[in-house]
mmCIF file of N, CA and C in Angstrom:
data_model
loop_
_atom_site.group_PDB
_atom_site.id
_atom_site.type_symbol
_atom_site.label_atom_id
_atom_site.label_comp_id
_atom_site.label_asym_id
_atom_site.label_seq_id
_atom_site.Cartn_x
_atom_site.Cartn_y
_atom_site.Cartn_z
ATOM 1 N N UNK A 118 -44.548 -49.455 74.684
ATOM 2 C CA UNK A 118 -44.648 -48.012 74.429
ATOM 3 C C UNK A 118 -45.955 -47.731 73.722
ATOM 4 N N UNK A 119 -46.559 -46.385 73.694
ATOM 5 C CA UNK A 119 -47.848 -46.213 73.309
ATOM 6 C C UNK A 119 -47.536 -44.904 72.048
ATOM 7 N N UNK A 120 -47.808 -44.824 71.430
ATOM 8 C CA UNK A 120 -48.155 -43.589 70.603
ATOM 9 C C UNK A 120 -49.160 -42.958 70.159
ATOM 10 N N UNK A 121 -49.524 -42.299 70.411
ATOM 11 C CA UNK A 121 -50.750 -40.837 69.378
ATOM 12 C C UNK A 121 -50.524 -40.611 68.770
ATOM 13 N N UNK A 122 -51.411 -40.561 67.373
ATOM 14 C CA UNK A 122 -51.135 -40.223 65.995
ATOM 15 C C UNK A 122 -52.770 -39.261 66.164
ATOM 16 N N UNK A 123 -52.484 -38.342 65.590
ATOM 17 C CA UNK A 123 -53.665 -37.297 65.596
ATOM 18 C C UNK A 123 -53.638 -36.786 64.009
ATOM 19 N N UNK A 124 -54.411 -36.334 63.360
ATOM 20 C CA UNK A 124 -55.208 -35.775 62.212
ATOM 21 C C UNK A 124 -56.281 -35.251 62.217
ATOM 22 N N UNK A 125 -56.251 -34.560 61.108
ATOM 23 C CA UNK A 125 -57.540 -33.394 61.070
ATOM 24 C C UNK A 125 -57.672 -32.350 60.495
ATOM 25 N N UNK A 126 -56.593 -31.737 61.121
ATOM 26 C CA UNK A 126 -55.996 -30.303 61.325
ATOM 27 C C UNK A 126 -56.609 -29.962 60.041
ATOM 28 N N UNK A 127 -55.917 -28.156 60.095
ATOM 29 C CA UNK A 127 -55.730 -27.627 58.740
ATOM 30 C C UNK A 127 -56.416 -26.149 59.034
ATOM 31 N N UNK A 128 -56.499 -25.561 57.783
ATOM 32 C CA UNK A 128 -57.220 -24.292 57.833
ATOM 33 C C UNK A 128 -58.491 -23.754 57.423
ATOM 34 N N UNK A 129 -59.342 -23.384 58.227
ATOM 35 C CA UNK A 129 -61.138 -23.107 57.956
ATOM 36 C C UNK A 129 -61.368 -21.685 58.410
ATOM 37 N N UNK A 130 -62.678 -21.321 57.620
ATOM 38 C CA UNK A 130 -63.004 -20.013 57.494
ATOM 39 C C UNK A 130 -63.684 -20.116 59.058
ATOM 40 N N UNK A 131 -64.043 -18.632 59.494
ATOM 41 C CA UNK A 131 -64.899 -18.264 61.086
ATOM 42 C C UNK A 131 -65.900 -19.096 60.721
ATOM 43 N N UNK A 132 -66.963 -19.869 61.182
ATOM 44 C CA UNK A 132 -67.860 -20.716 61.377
ATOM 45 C C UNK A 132 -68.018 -22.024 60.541
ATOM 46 N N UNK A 133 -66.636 -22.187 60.189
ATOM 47 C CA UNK A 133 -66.775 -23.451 59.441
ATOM 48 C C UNK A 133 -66.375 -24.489 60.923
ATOM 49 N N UNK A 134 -65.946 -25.786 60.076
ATOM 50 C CA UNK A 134 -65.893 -27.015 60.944
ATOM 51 C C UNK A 134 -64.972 -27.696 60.816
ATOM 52 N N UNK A 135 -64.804 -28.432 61.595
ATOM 53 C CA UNK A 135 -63.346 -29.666 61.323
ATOM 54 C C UNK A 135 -63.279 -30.768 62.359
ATOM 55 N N UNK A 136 -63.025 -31.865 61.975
ATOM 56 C CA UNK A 136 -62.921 -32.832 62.752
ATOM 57 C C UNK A 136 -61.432 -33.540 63.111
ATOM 58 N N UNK A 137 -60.966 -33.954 64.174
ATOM 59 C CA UNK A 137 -59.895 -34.004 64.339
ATOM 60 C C UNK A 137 -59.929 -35.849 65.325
ATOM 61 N N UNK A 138 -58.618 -36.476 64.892
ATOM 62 C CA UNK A 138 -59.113 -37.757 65.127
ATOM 63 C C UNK A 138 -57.616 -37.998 65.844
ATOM 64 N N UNK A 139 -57.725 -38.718 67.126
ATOM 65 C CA UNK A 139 -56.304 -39.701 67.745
ATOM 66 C C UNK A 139 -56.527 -40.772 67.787
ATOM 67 N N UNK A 140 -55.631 -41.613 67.149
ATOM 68 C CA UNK A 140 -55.622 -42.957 67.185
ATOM 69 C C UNK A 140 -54.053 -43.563 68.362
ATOM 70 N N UNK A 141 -54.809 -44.114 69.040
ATOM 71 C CA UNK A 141 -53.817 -44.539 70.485
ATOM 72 C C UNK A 141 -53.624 -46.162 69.510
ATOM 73 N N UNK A 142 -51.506 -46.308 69.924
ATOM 74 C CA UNK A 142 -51.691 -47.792 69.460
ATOM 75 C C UNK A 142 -50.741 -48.251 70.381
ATOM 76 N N UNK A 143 -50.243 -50.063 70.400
ATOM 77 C CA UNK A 143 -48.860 -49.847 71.468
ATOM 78 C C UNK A 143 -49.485 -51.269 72.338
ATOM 79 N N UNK A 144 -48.761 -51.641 73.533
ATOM 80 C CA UNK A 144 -49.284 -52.165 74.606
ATOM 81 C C UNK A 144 -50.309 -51.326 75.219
ATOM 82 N N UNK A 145 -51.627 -52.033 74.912
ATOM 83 C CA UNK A 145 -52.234 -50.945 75.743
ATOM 84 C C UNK A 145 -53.352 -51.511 76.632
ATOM 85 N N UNK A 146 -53.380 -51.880 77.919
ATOM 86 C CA UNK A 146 -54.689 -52.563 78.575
ATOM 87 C C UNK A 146 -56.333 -52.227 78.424
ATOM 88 N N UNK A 147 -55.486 -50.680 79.027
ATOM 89 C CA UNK A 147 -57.182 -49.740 78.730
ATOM 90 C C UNK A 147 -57.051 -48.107 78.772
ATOM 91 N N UNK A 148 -57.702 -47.665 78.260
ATOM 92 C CA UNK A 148 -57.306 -46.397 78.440
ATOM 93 C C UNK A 148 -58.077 -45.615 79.428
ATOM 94 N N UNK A 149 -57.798 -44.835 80.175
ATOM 95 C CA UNK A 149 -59.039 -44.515 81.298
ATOM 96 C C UNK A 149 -59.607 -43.191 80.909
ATOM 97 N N UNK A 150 -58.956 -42.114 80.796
ATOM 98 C CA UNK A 150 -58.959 -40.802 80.205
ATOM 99 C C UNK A 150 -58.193 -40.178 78.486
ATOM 100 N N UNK A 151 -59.354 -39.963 77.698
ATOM 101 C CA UNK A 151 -58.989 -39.568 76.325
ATOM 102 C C UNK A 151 -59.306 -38.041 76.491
ATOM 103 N N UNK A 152 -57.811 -36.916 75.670
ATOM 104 C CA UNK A 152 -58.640 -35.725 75.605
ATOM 105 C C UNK A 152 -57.949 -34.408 74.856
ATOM 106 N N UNK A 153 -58.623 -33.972 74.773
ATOM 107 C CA UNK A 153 -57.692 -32.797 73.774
ATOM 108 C C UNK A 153 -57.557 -31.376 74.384
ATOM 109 N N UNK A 154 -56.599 -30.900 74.554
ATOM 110 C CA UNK A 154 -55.752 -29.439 74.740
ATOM 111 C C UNK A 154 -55.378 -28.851 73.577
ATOM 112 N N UNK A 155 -55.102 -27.690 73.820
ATOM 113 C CA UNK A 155 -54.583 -26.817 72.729
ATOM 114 C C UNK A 155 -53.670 -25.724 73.310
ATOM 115 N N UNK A 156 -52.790 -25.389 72.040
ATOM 116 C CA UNK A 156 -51.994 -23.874 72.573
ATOM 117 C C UNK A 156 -51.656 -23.112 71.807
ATOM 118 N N UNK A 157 -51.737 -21.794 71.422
ATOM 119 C CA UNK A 157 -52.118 -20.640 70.985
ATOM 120 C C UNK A 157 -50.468 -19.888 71.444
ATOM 121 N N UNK A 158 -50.098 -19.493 70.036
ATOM 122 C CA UNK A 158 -49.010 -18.537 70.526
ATOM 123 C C UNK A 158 -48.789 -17.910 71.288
ATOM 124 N N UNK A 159 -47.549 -17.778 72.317
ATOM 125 C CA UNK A 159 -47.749 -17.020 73.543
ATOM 126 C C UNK A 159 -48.483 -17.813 74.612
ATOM 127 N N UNK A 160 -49.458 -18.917 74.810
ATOM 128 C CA UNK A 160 -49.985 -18.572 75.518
ATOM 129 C C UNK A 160 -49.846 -20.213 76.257
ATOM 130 N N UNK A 161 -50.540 -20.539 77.294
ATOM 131 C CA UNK A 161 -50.281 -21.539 77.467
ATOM 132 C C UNK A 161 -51.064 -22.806 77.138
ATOM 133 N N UNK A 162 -50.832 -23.816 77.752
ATOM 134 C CA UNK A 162 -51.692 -24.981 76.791
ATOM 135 C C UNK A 162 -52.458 -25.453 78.381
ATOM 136 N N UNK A 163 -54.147 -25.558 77.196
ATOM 137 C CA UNK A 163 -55.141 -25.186 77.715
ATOM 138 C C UNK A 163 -56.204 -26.626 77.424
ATOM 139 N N UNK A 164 -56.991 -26.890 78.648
ATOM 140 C CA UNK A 164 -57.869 -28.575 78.460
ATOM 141 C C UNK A 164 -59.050 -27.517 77.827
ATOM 142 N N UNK A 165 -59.314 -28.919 76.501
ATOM 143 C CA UNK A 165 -60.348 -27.985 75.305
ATOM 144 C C UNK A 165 -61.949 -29.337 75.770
ATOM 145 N N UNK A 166 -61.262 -30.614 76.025
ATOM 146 C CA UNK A 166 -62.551 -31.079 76.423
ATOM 147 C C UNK A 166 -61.875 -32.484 76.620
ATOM 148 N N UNK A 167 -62.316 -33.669 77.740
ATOM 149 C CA UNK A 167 -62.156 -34.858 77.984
ATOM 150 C C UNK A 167 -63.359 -35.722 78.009
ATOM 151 N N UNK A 168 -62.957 -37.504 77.604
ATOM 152 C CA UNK A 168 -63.923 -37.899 78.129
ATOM 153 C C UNK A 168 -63.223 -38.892 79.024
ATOM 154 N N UNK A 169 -64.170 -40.081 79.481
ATOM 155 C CA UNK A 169 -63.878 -41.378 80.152
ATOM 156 C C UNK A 169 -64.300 -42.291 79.889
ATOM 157 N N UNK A 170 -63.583 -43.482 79.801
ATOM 158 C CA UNK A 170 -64.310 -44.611 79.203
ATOM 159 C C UNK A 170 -65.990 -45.141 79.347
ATOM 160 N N UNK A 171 -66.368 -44.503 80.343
ATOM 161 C CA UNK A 171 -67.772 -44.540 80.198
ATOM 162 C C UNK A 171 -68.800 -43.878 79.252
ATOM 163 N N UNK A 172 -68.068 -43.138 78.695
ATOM 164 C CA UNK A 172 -68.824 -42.049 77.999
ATOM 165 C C UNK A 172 -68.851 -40.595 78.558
ATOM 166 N N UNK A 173 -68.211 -40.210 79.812
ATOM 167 C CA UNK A 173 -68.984 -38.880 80.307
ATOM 168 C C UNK A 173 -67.397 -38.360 79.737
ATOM 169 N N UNK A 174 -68.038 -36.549 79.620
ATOM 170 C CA UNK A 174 -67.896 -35.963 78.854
ATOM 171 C C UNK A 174 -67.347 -34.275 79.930
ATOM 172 N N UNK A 175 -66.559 -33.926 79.491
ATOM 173 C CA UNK A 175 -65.846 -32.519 80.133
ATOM 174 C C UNK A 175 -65.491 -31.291 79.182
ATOM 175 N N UNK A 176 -66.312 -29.899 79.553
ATOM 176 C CA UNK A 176 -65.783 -29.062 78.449
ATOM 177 C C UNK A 176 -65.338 -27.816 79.073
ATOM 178 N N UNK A 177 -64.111 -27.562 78.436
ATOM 179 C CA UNK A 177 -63.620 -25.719 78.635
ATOM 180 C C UNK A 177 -65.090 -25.254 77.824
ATOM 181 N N UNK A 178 -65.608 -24.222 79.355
ATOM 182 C CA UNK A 178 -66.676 -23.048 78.847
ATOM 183 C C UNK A 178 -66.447 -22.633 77.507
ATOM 184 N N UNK A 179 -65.245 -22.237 77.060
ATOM 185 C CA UNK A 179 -65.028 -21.674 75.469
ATOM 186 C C UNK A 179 -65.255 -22.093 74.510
ATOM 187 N N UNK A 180 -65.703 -23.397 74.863
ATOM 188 C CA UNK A 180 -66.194 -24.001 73.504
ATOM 189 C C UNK A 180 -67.097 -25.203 73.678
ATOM 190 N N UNK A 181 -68.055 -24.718 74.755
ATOM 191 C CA UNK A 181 -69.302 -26.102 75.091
ATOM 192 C C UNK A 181 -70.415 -25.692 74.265
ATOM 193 N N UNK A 182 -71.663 -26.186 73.197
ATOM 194 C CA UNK A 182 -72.186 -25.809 72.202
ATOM 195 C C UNK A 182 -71.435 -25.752 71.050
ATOM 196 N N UNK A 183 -70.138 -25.962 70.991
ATOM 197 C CA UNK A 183 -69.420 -25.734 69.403
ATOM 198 C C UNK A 183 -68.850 -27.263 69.348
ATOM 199 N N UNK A 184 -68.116 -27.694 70.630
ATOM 200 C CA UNK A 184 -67.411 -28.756 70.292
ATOM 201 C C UNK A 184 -67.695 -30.369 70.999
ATOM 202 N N UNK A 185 -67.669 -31.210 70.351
ATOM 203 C CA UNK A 185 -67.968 -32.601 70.570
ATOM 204 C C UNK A 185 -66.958 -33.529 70.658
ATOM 205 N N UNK A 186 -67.046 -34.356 71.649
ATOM 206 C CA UNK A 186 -65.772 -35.090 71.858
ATOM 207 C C UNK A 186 -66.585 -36.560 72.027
ATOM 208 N N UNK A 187 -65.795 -37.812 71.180
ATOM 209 C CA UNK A 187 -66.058 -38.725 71.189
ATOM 210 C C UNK A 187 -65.464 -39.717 71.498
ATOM 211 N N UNK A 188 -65.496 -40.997 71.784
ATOM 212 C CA UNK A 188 -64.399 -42.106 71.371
ATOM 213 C C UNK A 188 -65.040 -43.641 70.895
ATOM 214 N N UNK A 189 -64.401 -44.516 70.599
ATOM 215 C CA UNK A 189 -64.429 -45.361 70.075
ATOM 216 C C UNK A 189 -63.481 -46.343 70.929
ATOM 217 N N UNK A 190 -63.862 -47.038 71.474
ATOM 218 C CA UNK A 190 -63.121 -47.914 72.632
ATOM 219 C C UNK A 190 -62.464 -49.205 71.754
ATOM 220 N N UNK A 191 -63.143 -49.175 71.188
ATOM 221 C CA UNK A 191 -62.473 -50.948 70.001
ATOM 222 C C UNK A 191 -61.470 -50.552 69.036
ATOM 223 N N UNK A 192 -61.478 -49.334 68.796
ATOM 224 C CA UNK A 192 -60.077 -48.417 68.076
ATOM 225 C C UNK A 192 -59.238 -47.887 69.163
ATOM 226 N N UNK A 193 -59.378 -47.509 70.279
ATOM 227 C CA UNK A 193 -58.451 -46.378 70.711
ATOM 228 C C UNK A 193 -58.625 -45.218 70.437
ATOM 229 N N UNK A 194 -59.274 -44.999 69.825
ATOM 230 C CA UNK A 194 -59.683 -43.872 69.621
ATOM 231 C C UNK A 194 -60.393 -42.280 69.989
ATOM 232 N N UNK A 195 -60.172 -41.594 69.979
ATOM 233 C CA UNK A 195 -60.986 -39.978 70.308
ATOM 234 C C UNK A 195 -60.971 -38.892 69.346
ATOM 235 N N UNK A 196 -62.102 -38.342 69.072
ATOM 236 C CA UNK A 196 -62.304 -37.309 68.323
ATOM 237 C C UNK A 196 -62.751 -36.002 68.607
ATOM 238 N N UNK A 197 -62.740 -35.183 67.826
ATOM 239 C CA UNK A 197 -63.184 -34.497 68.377
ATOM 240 C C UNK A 197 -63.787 -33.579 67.238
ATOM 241 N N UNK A 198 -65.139 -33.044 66.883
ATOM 242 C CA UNK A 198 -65.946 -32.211 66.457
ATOM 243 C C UNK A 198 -66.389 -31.026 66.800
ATOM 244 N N UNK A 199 -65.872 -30.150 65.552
ATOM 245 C CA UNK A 199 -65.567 -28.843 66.353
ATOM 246 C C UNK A 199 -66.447 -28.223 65.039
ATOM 247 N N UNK A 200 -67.571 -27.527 65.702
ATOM 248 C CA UNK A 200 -68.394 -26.586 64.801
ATOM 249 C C UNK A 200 -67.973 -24.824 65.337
ATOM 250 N N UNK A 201 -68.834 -24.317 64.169
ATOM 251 C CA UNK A 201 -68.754 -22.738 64.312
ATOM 252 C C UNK A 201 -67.597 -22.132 64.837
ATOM 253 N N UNK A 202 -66.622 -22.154 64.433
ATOM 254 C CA UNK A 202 -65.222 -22.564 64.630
ATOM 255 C C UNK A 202 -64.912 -20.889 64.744
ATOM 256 N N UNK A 203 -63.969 -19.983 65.623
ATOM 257 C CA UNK A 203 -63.725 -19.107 65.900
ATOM 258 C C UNK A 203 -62.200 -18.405 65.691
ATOM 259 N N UNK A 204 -61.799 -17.602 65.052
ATOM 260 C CA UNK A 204 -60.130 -17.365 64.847
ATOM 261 C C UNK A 204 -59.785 -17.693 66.476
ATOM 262 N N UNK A 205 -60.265 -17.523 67.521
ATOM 263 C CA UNK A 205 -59.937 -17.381 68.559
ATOM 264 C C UNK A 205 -59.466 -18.890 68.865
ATOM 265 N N UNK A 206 -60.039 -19.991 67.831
ATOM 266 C CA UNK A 206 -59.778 -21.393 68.182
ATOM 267 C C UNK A 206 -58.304 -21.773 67.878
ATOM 268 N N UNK A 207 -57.982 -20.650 66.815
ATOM 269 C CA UNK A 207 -56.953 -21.125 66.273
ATOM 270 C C UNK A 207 -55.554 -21.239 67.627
ATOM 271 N N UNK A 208 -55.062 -23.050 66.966
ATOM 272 C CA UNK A 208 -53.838 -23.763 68.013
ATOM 273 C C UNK A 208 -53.306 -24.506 67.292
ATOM 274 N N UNK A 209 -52.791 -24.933 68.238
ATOM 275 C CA UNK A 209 -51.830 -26.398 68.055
ATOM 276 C C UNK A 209 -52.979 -27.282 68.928
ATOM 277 N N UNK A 210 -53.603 -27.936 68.183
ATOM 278 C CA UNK A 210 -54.129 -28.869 69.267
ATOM 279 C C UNK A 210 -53.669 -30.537 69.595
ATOM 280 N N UNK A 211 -53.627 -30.978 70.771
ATOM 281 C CA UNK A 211 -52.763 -31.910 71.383
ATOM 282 C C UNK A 211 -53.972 -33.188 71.579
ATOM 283 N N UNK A 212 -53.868 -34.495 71.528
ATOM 284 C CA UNK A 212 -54.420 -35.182 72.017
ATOM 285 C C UNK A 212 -53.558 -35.967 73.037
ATOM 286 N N UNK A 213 -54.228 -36.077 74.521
ATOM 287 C CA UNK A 213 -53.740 -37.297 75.484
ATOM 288 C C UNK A 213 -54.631 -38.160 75.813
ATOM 289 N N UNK A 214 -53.730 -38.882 76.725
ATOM 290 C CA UNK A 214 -54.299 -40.241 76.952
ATOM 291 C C UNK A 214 -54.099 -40.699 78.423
ATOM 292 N N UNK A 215 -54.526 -41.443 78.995
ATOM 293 C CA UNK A 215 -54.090 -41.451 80.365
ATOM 294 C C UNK A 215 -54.319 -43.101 80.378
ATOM 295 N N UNK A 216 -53.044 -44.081 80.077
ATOM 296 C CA UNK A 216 -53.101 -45.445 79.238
ATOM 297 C C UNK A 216 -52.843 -46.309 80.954
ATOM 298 N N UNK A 217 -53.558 -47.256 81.072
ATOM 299 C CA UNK A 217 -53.413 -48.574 81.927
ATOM 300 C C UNK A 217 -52.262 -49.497 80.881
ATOM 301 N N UNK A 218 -50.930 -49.302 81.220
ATOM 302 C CA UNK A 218 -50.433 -50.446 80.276
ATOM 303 C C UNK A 218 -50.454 -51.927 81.459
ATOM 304 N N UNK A 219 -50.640 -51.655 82.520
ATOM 305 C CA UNK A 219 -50.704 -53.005 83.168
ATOM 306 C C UNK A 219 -51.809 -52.644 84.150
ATOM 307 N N UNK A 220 -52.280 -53.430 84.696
ATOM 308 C CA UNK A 220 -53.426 -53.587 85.685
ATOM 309 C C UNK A 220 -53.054 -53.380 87.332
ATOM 310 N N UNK A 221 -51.750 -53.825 87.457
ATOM 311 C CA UNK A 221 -51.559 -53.873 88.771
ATOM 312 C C UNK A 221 -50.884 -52.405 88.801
ATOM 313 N N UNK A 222 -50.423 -51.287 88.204
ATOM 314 C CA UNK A 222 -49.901 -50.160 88.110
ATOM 315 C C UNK A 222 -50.896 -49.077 87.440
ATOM 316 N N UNK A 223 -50.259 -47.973 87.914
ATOM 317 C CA UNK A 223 -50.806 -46.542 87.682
ATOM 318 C C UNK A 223 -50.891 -46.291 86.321
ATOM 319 N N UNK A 224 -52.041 -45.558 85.641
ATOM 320 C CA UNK A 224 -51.928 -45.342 84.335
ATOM 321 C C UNK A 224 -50.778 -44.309 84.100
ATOM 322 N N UNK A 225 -50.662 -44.037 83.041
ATOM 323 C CA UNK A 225 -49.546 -43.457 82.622
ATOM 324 C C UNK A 225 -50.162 -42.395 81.083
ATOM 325 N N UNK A 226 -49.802 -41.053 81.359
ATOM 326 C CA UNK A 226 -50.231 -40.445 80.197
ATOM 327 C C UNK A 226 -49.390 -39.951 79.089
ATOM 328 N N UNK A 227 -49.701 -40.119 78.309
ATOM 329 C CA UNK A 227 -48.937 -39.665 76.921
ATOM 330 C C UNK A 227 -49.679 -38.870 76.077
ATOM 331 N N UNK A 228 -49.087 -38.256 75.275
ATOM 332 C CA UNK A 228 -49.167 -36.909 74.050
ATOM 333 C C UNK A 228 -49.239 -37.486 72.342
ATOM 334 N N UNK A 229 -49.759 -36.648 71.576
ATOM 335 C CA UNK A 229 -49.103 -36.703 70.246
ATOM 336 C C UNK A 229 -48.790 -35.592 70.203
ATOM 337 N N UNK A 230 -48.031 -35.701 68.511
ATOM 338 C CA UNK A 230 -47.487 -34.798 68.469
ATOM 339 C C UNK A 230 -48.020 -33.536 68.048
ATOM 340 N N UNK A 231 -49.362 -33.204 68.365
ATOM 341 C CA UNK A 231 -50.029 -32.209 67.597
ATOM 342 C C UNK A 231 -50.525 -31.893 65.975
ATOM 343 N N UNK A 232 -51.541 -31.072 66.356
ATOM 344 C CA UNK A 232 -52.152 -30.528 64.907
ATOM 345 C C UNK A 232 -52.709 -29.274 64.814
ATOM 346 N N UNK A 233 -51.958 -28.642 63.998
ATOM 347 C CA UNK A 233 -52.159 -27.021 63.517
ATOM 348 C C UNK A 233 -53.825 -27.370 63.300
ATOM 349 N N UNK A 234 -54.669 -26.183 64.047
ATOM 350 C CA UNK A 234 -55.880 -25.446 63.870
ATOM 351 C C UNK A 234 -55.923 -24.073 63.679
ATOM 352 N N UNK A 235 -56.348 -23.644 62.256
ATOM 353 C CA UNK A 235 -56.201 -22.040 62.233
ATOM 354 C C UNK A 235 -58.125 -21.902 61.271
ATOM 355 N N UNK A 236 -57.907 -20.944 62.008
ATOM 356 C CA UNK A 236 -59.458 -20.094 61.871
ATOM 357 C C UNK A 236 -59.416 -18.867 61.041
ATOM 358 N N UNK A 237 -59.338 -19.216 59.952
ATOM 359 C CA UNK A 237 -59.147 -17.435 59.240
ATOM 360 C C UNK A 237 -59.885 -17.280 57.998
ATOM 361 N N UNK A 238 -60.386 -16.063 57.992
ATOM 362 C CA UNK A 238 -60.723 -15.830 56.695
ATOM 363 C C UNK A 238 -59.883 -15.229 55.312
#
């Protein structure tokens, strides 16, 4: 079994910053796709930015210039750096994973359990 543990969260003024971190642990071969979503009361849950184990990099228009997504392959790891931060950012934001637990089978994706992002002054 695999789990996401995510941190970060919390509450920041309109153009402040925050960094938000998933740590993937578990049987895990490789991970192919790391990435973070979010969801906003009411509304639905939305891809905020991915990467791939190579390094390349995917962003929702709404927040390309504000937000940075990283990982760390020898942790499991993905982050994500979020500047000039907008009430409009404010979510629940989600980290997944899209995990190889065996080689001869399909990856398989999993969730954590989220982290409150609120934007307010």
């Amino acid at each position: 079994q695999v789990q996401l543990v995510e941190s970060g969260g919390g509450l920041v003024q309109p153009g402040g910053s925050l960094r938000l971190s998933c740590a993937a642990s578990g049987s895990i071969f490789r991970i192919n796709v790391m990435g973070w979503y979010r969801q906003a009361p009411g509304k639905e849950r939305e891809l905020v930015a991915t990467i791939i184990n190579s390094g390349i990099t995917n962003y929702a228009d709404s927040v390309k210039g504000r937000f940075t997504i990283s990982r760390d392959n020898t942790k499991n790891t993905v982050y994500l750096q979020m500047n000039s931060l907008k009430p409009e950012d404010t979510a629940v934001y989600y980290c997944n994973a899209m995990v190889v637990l065996d080689p001869r089978r399909y990856p398989t994706g999993y969730w954590g359990q989220g982290t409150q992002v609120t934007v307010s002054s």
